[in-house]
Amino acid sequence: YRRGAHTLPATLYRPAGRGGPRPGWVLLHGLTCRARAHPALDRFARAVAAAGSLVLVPEVPEWRRLRPAPARTLPTIPAAIRALASLEGADPDRIGVIGFSFGATQALIAAADPALEGALRGLAAWGGYADLHRLFRFGITGEFELDGTVRLLEPDPYGRWVMGGSYVTAVPGLERYGPLAAALRRLALEAGRAGVYAGNPAYDPLK
């Protein structure tokens, strides 16, 4: 698919048999180095395709490198919608977006774009966030609010590592903490490549 001046890879899942035109879904992963090759994403895409839809999973290189870069990645969604709508057998009037984690939030933002009115006919989002401040607060402290009550959980360290790797040097007074940001990103990349829960003691030596 074309995103601006760049041609980027994508994976297309088709339902078995012929027929159409079929509805389509653009499927967005989150910040993960496995990206569109993530085994869980592959299983999900196959299930959606088996239900009778075309599924396009675009490569988002920034997310594979664990870089949020929302201003650069938001154009991914309209570009992927256009690519899917142009495919033989696709119904351009029935295209939706499914997003997970960071991809879910980007999908919600894209859905509010007037330029996509009429082109985006459905949206499903899992694990996204609506408030960046609350996301960081939970990711670092485990504190969140539910029904007016403040609660605590132990968050997955992976999210904390991605946050720190991406944003610690933006904190006033921490501009020179580049080595810390690099170390946190390395932890996140190692956990992502291994496919093991980031809180696993196996990462203790690396920490």
Tab-separated table of C-alpha atoms in Angstrom:
chain	number	residue	atom	x	y	z
A	1	TYR	CA	0.000	0.000	0.000
A	2	ARG	CA	1.075	3.580	-0.579
A	3	ARG	CA	1.578	5.907	2.392
A	4	GLY	CA	2.626	9.270	1.087
A	5	ALA	CA	5.746	8.794	-1.017
A	6	HIS	CA	6.445	5.311	0.354
A	7	THR	CA	5.283	1.862	-0.701
A	8	LEU	CA	4.930	-0.375	2.344
A	9	PRO	CA	4.117	-4.102	2.650
A	10	ALA	CA	0.816	-5.460	3.913
A	11	THR	CA	-0.660	-8.906	4.441
A	12	LEU	CA	-4.001	-9.763	2.835
A	13	TYR	CA	-6.279	-12.512	4.136
A	14	ARG	CA	-9.076	-13.718	1.863
A	15	PRO	CA	-12.019	-15.952	2.755
A	16	ALA	CA	-12.184	-19.339	1.089
A	17	GLY	CA	-14.235	-19.662	-2.078
A	18	ARG	CA	-15.383	-17.102	-4.567
A	19	GLY	CA	-18.062	-14.515	-4.403
A	20	GLY	CA	-18.372	-10.914	-3.495
A	21	PRO	CA	-18.173	-8.105	-3.296
A	22	ARG	CA	-17.086	-8.731	0.286
A	23	PRO	CA	-16.748	-6.412	3.277
A	24	GLY	CA	-13.230	-5.604	4.366
A	25	TRP	CA	-11.347	-4.817	7.550
A	26	VAL	CA	-8.063	-2.980	8.009
A	27	LEU	CA	-6.434	-4.643	11.028
A	28	LEU	CA	-3.962	-2.597	13.091
A	29	HIS	CA	-1.511	-4.062	15.580
A	30	GLY	CA	0.002	-2.096	18.454
A	31	LEU	CA	3.593	-1.226	19.332
A	32	THR	CA	5.260	-4.588	18.790
A	33	CYS	CA	8.410	-5.647	16.985
A	34	ARG	CA	6.535	-8.670	15.600
A	35	ALA	CA	4.117	-6.273	13.881
A	36	ARG	CA	1.888	-7.933	11.265
A	37	ALA	CA	3.681	-11.258	11.815
A	38	HIS	CA	2.543	-11.510	15.435
A	39	PRO	CA	1.078	-15.025	15.875
A	40	ALA	CA	-1.990	-13.814	17.803
A	41	LEU	CA	-2.724	-11.177	15.168
A	42	ASP	CA	-2.363	-13.793	12.429
A	43	ARG	CA	-4.874	-16.092	14.172
A	44	PHE	CA	-7.323	-13.239	14.623
A	45	ALA	CA	-7.023	-12.128	10.981
A	46	ARG	CA	-7.620	-15.692	9.785
A	47	ALA	CA	-10.734	-15.943	11.951
A	48	VAL	CA	-12.165	-12.692	10.576
A	49	ALA	CA	-11.427	-13.782	7.008
A	50	ALA	CA	-13.036	-17.177	7.641
A	51	ALA	CA	-16.218	-15.304	8.573
A	52	GLY	CA	-16.371	-13.908	5.022
A	53	SER	CA	-14.387	-10.654	5.009
A	54	LEU	CA	-11.205	-9.455	3.379
A	55	VAL	CA	-8.608	-8.454	5.972
A	56	LEU	CA	-5.650	-6.176	5.242
A	57	VAL	CA	-2.882	-5.876	7.854
A	58	PRO	CA	-0.612	-2.951	6.921
A	59	GLU	CA	3.003	-2.769	7.965
A	60	VAL	CA	3.609	0.245	10.223
A	61	PRO	CA	7.426	0.439	10.435
A	62	GLU	CA	7.444	2.983	13.254
A	63	TRP	CA	5.344	0.693	15.468
A	64	ARG	CA	7.643	-2.240	14.722
A	65	ARG	CA	10.500	-0.103	16.099
A	66	LEU	CA	8.312	0.736	19.148
A	67	ARG	CA	8.077	4.394	18.096
A	68	PRO	CA	4.537	5.796	18.514
A	69	ALA	CA	5.085	8.664	16.008
A	70	PRO	CA	1.317	9.343	15.706
A	71	ALA	CA	1.721	12.226	13.267
A	72	ARG	CA	3.584	9.934	10.866
A	73	THR	CA	1.470	6.832	11.390
A	74	LEU	CA	-2.035	8.287	11.216
A	75	PRO	CA	-1.808	8.479	7.380
A	76	THR	CA	-1.448	4.681	7.465
A	77	ILE	CA	-5.158	4.219	8.079
A	78	PRO	CA	-6.633	6.127	5.121
A	79	ALA	CA	-3.899	4.703	2.899
A	80	ALA	CA	-4.748	1.143	3.955
A	81	ILE	CA	-8.482	1.787	3.519
A	82	ARG	CA	-7.864	3.014	-0.035
A	83	ALA	CA	-5.682	-0.010	-0.799
A	84	LEU	CA	-8.293	-2.439	0.520
A	85	ALA	CA	-11.197	-0.706	-1.206
A	86	SER	CA	-9.377	-0.923	-4.563
A	87	LEU	CA	-8.889	-4.690	-4.431
A	88	GLU	CA	-10.855	-6.996	-6.689
A	89	GLY	CA	-13.688	-8.565	-4.728
A	90	ALA	CA	-13.818	-5.834	-2.080
A	91	ASP	CA	-16.936	-3.778	-1.394
A	92	PRO	CA	-15.664	-0.189	-1.006
A	93	ASP	CA	-18.876	0.765	0.802
A	94	ARG	CA	-18.245	-1.773	3.588
A	95	ILE	CA	-14.748	-1.100	4.898
A	96	GLY	CA	-13.985	-0.959	8.617
A	97	VAL	CA	-10.973	-0.766	10.915
A	98	ILE	CA	-10.076	-3.054	13.825
A	99	GLY	CA	-7.345	-1.826	16.149
A	100	PHE	CA	-5.489	-3.302	19.097
A	101	SER	CA	-3.651	-1.366	21.814
A	102	PHE	CA	-1.923	1.707	20.336
A	103	GLY	CA	-3.510	0.834	16.994
A	104	ALA	CA	-6.944	1.051	18.615
A	105	THR	CA	-6.371	4.634	19.717
A	106	GLN	CA	-5.074	5.623	16.288
A	107	ALA	CA	-8.165	4.032	14.727
A	108	LEU	CA	-10.447	6.061	17.000
A	109	ILE	CA	-8.622	9.271	16.093
A	110	ALA	CA	-8.835	8.445	12.384
A	111	ALA	CA	-12.560	7.756	12.669
A	112	ALA	CA	-13.057	11.382	13.751
A	113	ASP	CA	-11.322	12.668	10.608
A	114	PRO	CA	-13.890	14.299	8.280
A	115	ALA	CA	-11.783	13.165	5.321
A	116	LEU	CA	-12.752	9.548	6.073
A	117	GLU	CA	-16.482	10.226	6.241
A	118	GLY	CA	-18.201	7.644	4.077
A	119	ALA	CA	-15.012	5.627	3.598
A	120	LEU	CA	-14.888	4.165	7.099
A	121	ARG	CA	-18.098	2.273	7.873
A	122	GLY	CA	-17.187	0.328	10.998
A	123	LEU	CA	-14.773	0.430	13.903
A	124	ALA	CA	-13.728	-1.999	16.648
A	125	ALA	CA	-11.077	-1.090	19.208
A	126	TRP	CA	-9.480	-3.215	21.941
A	127	GLY	CA	-7.083	-1.954	24.589
A	128	GLY	CA	-6.786	1.612	23.367
A	129	TYR	CA	-6.697	4.684	25.576
A	130	ALA	CA	-8.593	7.972	25.645
A	131	ASP	CA	-6.419	9.946	28.086
A	132	LEU	CA	-2.630	9.929	27.712
A	133	HIS	CA	-2.036	11.292	31.224
A	134	ARG	CA	-4.084	8.496	32.803
A	135	LEU	CA	-2.358	5.930	30.587
A	136	PHE	CA	1.076	7.014	31.824
A	137	ARG	CA	-0.133	7.195	35.418
A	138	PHE	CA	-1.390	3.617	35.275
A	139	GLY	CA	1.587	2.306	33.312
A	140	ILE	CA	4.091	3.679	35.833
A	141	THR	CA	2.222	3.460	39.156
A	142	GLY	CA	-0.559	0.919	38.500
A	143	GLU	CA	-3.119	3.430	39.780
A	144	PHE	CA	-6.447	3.841	37.977
A	145	GLU	CA	-9.980	4.953	38.720
A	146	LEU	CA	-13.127	2.857	38.286
A	147	ASP	CA	-16.610	4.008	39.283
A	148	GLY	CA	-15.142	6.854	41.329
A	149	THR	CA	-12.802	4.599	43.306
A	150	VAL	CA	-9.007	4.669	42.958
A	151	ARG	CA	-7.598	1.154	42.535
A	152	LEU	CA	-4.216	-0.473	42.023
A	153	LEU	CA	-3.006	-3.208	39.680
A	154	GLU	CA	0.441	-4.408	38.688
A	155	PRO	CA	0.772	-3.220	35.063
A	156	ASP	CA	2.675	-5.184	32.445
A	157	PRO	CA	6.240	-3.763	32.509
A	158	TYR	CA	6.310	-3.845	28.703
A	159	GLY	CA	4.070	-0.784	28.471
A	160	ARG	CA	6.216	1.073	31.007
A	161	TRP	CA	9.359	0.271	29.006
A	162	VAL	CA	7.786	1.491	25.754
A	163	MET	CA	6.612	4.705	27.449
A	164	GLY	CA	10.025	5.400	28.946
A	165	GLY	CA	11.890	4.485	25.793
A	166	SER	CA	9.749	6.878	23.776
A	167	TYR	CA	9.201	9.797	26.124
A	168	VAL	CA	11.605	9.947	29.083
A	169	THR	CA	13.830	12.529	27.380
A	170	ALA	CA	10.782	14.767	26.866
A	171	VAL	CA	10.395	15.175	30.636
A	172	PRO	CA	11.805	18.557	31.722
A	173	GLY	CA	15.180	18.002	33.335
A	174	LEU	CA	15.653	14.551	31.800
A	175	GLU	CA	16.685	15.642	28.314
A	176	ARG	CA	20.105	13.942	28.718
A	177	TYR	CA	18.641	10.581	29.757
A	178	GLY	CA	19.071	9.118	26.272
A	179	PRO	CA	20.956	6.057	27.612
A	180	LEU	CA	18.035	5.284	29.928
A	181	ALA	CA	15.564	5.594	27.036
A	182	ALA	CA	17.734	3.273	24.920
A	183	ALA	CA	17.941	0.712	27.732
A	184	LEU	CA	14.172	0.723	28.242
A	185	ARG	CA	13.575	0.296	24.514
A	186	ARG	CA	16.039	-2.611	24.492
A	187	LEU	CA	14.075	-4.300	27.282
A	188	ALA	CA	10.826	-3.859	25.362
A	189	LEU	CA	12.350	-5.179	22.137
A	190	GLU	CA	13.797	-8.224	23.898
A	191	ALA	CA	10.443	-9.025	25.503
A	192	GLY	CA	8.656	-8.566	22.190
A	193	ARG	CA	11.037	-10.804	20.272
A	194	ALA	CA	10.889	-13.545	22.894
A	195	GLY	CA	7.113	-13.396	23.160
A	196	VAL	CA	7.355	-13.824	26.938
A	197	TYR	CA	5.510	-11.776	29.576
A	198	ALA	CA	7.725	-8.789	30.374
A	199	GLY	CA	7.464	-9.409	34.127
A	200	ASN	CA	9.101	-12.826	33.752
A	201	PRO	CA	12.179	-13.226	35.996
A	202	ALA	CA	14.111	-14.298	32.894
A	203	TYR	CA	14.602	-10.563	32.178
A	204	ASP	CA	16.082	-9.793	35.603
A	205	PRO	CA	19.736	-10.041	34.421
A	206	LEU	CA	18.993	-7.714	31.498
A	207	LYS	CA	17.255	-5.259	33.837
